[in-house]
Coordinates of C-alpha atoms in Angstrom, one line a residue:
R1 CA -21.6 -12.3 -16.4
V2 CA -18.7 -11.1 -14.1
E3 CA -15.2 -10.7 -15.5
I4 CA -12.4 -9.8 -13.1
A5 CA -8.7 -9.3 -14.0
V6 CA -6.1 -8.5 -11.4
D7 CA -2.7 -7.2 -12.3
R8 CA 0.1 -7.1 -9.7
R9 CA 3.1 -6.7 -12.1
N10 CA 5.7 -4.2 -11.2
V11 CA 4.2 -3.3 -7.8
P12 CA 6.0 -3.7 -4.4
E13 CA 5.1 -6.7 -2.3
V14 CA 5.9 -8.0 1.1
L15 CA 6.4 -11.5 2.3
L16 CA 3.9 -12.4 5.1
Y17 CA 4.1 -15.1 7.6
A18 CA 1.4 -17.8 7.3
P19 CA 0.8 -21.2 9.0
V20 CA 2.6 -24.2 7.5
N21 CA 1.0 -27.6 8.1
F22 CA -0.6 -26.2 11.3
T23 CA 2.7 -26.5 13.1
K24 CA 4.7 -23.3 12.5
M25 CA 4.6 -19.9 10.9
A26 CA 6.8 -19.2 7.9
P27 CA 7.2 -16.4 5.4
F28 CA 5.7 -17.5 2.1
V29 CA 2.7 -15.5 1.2
K30 CA 3.4 -12.5 -1.1
E31 CA 1.0 -9.6 -0.6
A32 CA 0.8 -6.5 -2.7
L33 CA -1.3 -3.4 -1.8
Q34 CA -1.0 -1.7 -5.1
A35 CA -2.6 -4.2 -7.5
K36 CA -4.9 -3.0 -10.2
V37 CA -8.4 -4.7 -10.6
H38 CA -10.5 -4.4 -13.7
M39 CA -14.2 -5.6 -13.1
R40 CA -16.8 -5.8 -15.8
L41 CA -20.4 -6.9 -15.0
T42 CA -22.7 -7.5 -18.0
R43 CA -26.2 -8.8 -18.5
V44 CA -26.1 -11.3 -21.3
S45 CA -29.2 -11.4 -23.4
G46 CA -30.1 -12.9 -26.8
D47 CA -31.6 -15.9 -28.3
G48 CA -28.5 -18.0 -28.8
D49 CA -28.2 -17.4 -32.5
G50 CA -24.8 -15.9 -32.2
N51 CA -26.0 -12.3 -32.2
D52 CA -26.2 -12.1 -28.4
D53 CA -25.8 -8.6 -26.9
D54 CA -24.2 -7.8 -23.6
D55 CA -25.7 -4.9 -21.6
V56 CA -22.8 -3.4 -19.6
I57 CA -23.8 -2.7 -16.0
V58 CA -20.4 -1.8 -14.6
D59 CA -17.0 -1.6 -16.3
D60 CA -14.4 0.0 -14.0
V61 CA -10.8 -0.2 -12.8
G62 CA -9.7 0.1 -9.2
E63 CA -6.1 0.7 -8.1
Y64 CA -4.3 0.0 -4.8
A65 CA -6.1 -3.3 -4.2
G66 CA -4.8 -5.8 -1.8
L67 CA -3.7 -9.1 -3.3
E68 CA -2.2 -12.2 -1.7
V69 CA -0.6 -14.8 -3.9
H70 CA 0.7 -18.2 -2.7
G71 CA 0.9 -21.7 -4.0
D72 CA 1.6 -22.8 -7.6
V73 CA 0.7 -19.6 -9.4
E74 CA 2.0 -20.9 -12.8
W75 CA -0.5 -23.9 -12.4
L76 CA -3.3 -21.4 -11.7
V77 CA -2.5 -19.4 -14.8
D78 CA -2.2 -22.5 -17.0
N79 CA -5.3 -24.3 -15.7
V80 CA -7.7 -21.6 -14.7
C81 CA -7.1 -18.3 -16.4
G82 CA -8.9 -17.8 -19.7
K83 CA -10.7 -21.1 -19.7
E84 CA -14.5 -20.6 -19.6
T85 CA -15.1 -24.2 -18.8
A86 CA -13.2 -23.8 -15.5
N87 CA -16.0 -21.5 -14.2
W88 CA -13.4 -19.3 -12.4
I89 CA -13.7 -15.5 -12.6
I90 CA -10.3 -14.4 -11.2
C91 CA -7.1 -14.5 -13.1
L92 CA -3.7 -13.2 -11.8

């Protein structure tokens, strides 16, 4: 199992130009180069009786990661983050 958490709070960001409807370039993508990333990789084992054990392979934090954010971030947080059924591993 892979768990990744990315935190870009309180870090400087710049507004990058990106294509809009394939017709023009406009500044609307926020990019931060000082985001913090926590990654945990585990091997899930067990027999499904509720006593499953996770063998930790990697559990580490990286700083100064590049992160671009655009679109409806609130929708992503409300509909993706923390929901195991969504099958997404990244949460802003």
